[in-house]
mmCIF file of C-alpha atoms in Angstrom:
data_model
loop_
_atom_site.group_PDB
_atom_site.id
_atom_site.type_symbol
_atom_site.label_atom_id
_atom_site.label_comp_id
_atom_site.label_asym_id
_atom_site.label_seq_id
_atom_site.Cartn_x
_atom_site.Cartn_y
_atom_site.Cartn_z
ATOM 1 C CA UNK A 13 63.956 -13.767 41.350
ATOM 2 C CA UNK A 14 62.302 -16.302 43.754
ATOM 3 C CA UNK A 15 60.730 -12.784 45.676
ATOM 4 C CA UNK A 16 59.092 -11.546 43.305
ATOM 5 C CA UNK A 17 57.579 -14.292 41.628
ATOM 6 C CA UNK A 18 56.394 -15.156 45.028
ATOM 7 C CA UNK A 19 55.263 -11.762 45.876
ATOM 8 C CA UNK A 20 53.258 -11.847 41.703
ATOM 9 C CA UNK A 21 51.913 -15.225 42.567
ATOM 10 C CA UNK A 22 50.397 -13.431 45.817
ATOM 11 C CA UNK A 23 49.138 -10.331 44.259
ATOM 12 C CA UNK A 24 47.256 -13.375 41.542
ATOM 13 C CA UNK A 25 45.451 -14.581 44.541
ATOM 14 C CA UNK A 26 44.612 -11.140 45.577
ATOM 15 C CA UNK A 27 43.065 -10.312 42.315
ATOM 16 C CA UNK A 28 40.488 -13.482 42.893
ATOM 17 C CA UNK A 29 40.055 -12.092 46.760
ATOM 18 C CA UNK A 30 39.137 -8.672 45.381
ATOM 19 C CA UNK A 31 37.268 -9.658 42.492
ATOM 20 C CA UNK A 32 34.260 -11.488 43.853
ATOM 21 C CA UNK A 33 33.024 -8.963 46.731
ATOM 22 C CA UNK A 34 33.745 -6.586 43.484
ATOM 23 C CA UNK A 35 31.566 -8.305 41.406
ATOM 24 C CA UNK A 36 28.848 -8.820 43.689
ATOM 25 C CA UNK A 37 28.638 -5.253 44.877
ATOM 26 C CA UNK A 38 29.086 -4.047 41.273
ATOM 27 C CA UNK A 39 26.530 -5.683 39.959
ATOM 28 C CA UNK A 40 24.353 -4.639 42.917
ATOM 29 C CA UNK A 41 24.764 -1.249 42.412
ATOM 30 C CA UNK A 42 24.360 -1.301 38.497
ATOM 31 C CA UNK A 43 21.346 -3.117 39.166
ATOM 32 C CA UNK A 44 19.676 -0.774 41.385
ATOM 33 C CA UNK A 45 20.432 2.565 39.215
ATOM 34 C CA UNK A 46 18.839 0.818 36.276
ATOM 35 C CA UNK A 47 15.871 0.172 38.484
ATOM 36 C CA UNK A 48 16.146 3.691 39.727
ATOM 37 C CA UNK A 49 16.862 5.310 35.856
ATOM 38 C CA UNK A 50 13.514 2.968 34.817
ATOM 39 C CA UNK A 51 11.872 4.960 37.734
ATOM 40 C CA UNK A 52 12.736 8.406 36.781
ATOM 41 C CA UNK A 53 15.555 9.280 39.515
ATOM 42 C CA UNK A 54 18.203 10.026 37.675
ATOM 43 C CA UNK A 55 19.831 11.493 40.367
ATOM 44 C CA UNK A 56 19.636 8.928 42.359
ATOM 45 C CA UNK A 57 20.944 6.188 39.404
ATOM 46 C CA UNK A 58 24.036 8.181 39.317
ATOM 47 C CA UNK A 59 25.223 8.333 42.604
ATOM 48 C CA UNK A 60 24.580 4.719 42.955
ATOM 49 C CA UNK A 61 26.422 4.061 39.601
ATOM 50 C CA UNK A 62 29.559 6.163 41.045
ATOM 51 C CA UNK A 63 28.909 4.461 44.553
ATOM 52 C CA UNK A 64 29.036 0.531 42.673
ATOM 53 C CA UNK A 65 32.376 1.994 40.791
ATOM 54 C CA UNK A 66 33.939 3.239 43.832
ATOM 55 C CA UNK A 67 33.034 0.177 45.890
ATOM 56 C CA UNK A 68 34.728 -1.903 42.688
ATOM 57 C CA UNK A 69 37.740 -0.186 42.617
ATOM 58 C CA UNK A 70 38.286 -0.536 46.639
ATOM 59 C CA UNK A 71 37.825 -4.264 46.804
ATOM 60 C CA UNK A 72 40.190 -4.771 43.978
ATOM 61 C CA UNK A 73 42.407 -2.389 45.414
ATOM 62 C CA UNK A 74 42.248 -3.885 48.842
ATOM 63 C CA UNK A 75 42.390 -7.864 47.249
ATOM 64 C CA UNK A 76 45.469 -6.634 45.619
ATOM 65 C CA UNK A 77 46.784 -5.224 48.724
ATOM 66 C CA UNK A 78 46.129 -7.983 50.912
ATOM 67 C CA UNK A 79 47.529 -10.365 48.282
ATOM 68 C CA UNK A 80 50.761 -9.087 47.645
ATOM 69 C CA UNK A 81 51.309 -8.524 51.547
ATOM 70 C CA UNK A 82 50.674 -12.029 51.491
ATOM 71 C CA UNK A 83 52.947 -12.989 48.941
ATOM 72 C CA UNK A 84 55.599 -10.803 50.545
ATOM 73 C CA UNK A 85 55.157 -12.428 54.245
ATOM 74 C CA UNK A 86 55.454 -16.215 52.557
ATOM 75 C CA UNK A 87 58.766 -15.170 50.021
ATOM 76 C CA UNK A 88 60.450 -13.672 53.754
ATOM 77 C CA UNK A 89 59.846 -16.371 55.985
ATOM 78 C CA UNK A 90 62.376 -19.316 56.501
ATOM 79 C CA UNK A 91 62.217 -21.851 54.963
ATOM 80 C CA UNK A 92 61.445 -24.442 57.682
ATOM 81 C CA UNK A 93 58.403 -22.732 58.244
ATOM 82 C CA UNK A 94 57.225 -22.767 54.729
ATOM 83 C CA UNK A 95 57.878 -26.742 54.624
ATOM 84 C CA UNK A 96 55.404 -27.373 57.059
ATOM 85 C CA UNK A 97 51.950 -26.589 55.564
ATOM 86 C CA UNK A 98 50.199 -25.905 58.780
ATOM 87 C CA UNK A 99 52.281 -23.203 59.877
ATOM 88 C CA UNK A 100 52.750 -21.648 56.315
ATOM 89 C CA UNK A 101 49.017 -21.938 56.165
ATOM 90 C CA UNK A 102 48.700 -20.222 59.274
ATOM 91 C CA UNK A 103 50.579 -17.393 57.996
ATOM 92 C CA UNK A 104 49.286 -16.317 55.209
ATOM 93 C CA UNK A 105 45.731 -16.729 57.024
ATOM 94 C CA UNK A 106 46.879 -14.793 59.288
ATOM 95 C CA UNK A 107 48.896 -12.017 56.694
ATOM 96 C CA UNK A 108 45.620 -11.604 54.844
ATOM 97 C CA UNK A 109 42.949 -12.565 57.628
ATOM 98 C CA UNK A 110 44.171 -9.544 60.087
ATOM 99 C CA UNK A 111 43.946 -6.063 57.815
ATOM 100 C CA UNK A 112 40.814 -7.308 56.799
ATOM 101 C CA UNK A 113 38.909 -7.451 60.088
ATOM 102 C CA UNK A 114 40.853 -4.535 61.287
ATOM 103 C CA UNK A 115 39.441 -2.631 58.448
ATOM 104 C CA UNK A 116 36.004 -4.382 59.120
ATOM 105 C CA UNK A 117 36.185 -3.093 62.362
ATOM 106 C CA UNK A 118 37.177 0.025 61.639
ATOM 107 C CA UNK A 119 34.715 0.566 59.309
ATOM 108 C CA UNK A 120 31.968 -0.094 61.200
ATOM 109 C CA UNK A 121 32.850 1.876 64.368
ATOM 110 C CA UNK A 122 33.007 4.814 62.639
ATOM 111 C CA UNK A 123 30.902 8.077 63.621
ATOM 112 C CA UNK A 124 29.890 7.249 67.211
ATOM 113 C CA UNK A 125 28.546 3.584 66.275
ATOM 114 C CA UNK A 126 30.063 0.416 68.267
ATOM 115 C CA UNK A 127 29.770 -3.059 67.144
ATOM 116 C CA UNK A 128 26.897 -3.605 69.277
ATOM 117 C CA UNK A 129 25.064 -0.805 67.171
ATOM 118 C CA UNK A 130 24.233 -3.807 63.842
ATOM 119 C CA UNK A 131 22.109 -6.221 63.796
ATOM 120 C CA UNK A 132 23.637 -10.092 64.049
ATOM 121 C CA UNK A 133 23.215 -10.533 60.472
ATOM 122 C CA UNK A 134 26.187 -8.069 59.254
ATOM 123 C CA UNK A 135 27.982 -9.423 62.239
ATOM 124 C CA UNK A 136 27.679 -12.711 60.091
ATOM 125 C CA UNK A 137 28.688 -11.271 57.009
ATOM 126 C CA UNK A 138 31.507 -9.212 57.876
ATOM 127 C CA UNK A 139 33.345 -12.392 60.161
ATOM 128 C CA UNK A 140 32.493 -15.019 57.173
ATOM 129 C CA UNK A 141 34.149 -12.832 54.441
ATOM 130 C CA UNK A 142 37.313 -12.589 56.830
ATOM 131 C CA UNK A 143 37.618 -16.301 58.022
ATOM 132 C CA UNK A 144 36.530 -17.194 53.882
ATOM 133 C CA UNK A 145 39.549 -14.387 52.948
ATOM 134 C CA UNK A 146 42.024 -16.162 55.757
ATOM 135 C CA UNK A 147 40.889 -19.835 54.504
ATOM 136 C CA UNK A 148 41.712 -19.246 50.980
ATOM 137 C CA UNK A 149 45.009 -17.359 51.931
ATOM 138 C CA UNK A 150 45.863 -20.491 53.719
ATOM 139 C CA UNK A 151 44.392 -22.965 50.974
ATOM 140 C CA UNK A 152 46.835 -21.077 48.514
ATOM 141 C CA UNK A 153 50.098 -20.691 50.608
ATOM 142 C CA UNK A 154 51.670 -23.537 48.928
ATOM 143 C CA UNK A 155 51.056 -22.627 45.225
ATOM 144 C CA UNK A 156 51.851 -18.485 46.471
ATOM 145 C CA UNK A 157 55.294 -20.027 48.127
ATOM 146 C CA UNK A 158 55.975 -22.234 45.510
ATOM 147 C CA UNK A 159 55.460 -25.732 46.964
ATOM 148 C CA UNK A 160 51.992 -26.528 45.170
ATOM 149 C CA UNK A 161 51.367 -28.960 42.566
ATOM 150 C CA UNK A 162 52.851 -26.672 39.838
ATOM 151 C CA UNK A 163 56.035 -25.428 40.937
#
C-alpha cells in the first residue's frame, strides 16, 4: 500500500510539472489562432489550434510520466537513503531532471541541427525548465516519499 500511494503522490507532482509549460503553450497557441481567425486565415487558426492541443496533451503526458517515475524511484529506494533529505533530494532531481534534458536534447538535434545550431536564448530556456523540473522534484521528495509535513 505504501508503493502506490507513493508512486500517486508522484504522479500529483507530475500533474503540477506538466500543467504549467501546458498552460503557457496552450494559451499561446489559442491566442495566436484567434489573432489569425480575426485576420482571415482560417487555415492557419486551425493548425495552430490542433498544434496548442497537441503541445497540451504532451506536457501533461510527459509531467505525468516524469512524476510517477519519480514516485516509483523514491517508494524503491532504502530507506536510509530516503532519511537523509539531501540524497533523497538528489534522487528524485535526478529521476525527473534526466528524461527531461535527454528529451530536450533530443528534440533539438533532430533533422541535421546540433546544439550549436540555436541561438543562446533557447539554450536558456530549455536548461532553466530542466534544473526548475529537477528543483521541484527535489523540493517535493519528502511529501512524494512520505516524510513531509503531512504524512
Amino acid at each position: 500500500m505504501q508503493l502506490r500511494a507513493t508512486v500517486r503522490r508522484g504522479a500529483r507532482l507530475g500533474v503540477l510539472i506538466g500543467v504549467w509549460p501546458a498552460g503557457i503553450v496552450g494559451t499561446l497557441c489559442l491566442m495566436a489562432a484567434f489573432v489569425c481567425l480575426t485576420g482571415g486565415h482560417d487555415g492557419t487558426a486551425r493548425t495552430l489550434t490542433s498544434a496548442g492541443g497537441l503541445a497540451v496533451l504532451s506536457f501533461m503526458t510527459l509531467g505525468v510520466a516524469v512524476g510517477t517515475a519519480t514516485g516509483l524511484a523514491l517508494a524503491l529506494a532504502p530507506r536510509d537513503l530516503l532519511t537523509r533529505p539531501a540524497l533523497r533530494g538528489l534522487l528524485a532531481a535526478l529521476t525527473a531532471g534526466l528524461p527531461v534534458a535527454a528529451l530536450s536534447v533530443a528534440a533539438l538535434t533532430g533533422d541535421g541541427y546540433t546544439l550549436a545550431s540555436y541561438p543562446p536564448s533557447i539554450h536558456f530556456l530549455t536548461w532553466a525548465a530542466t534544473l526548475t523540473i529537477a528543483a521541484v522534484a527535489a523540493a517535493r521528495s519528502g511529501d512524494i516519499a512520505g516524510y513531509g509535513t503531512g504524512h
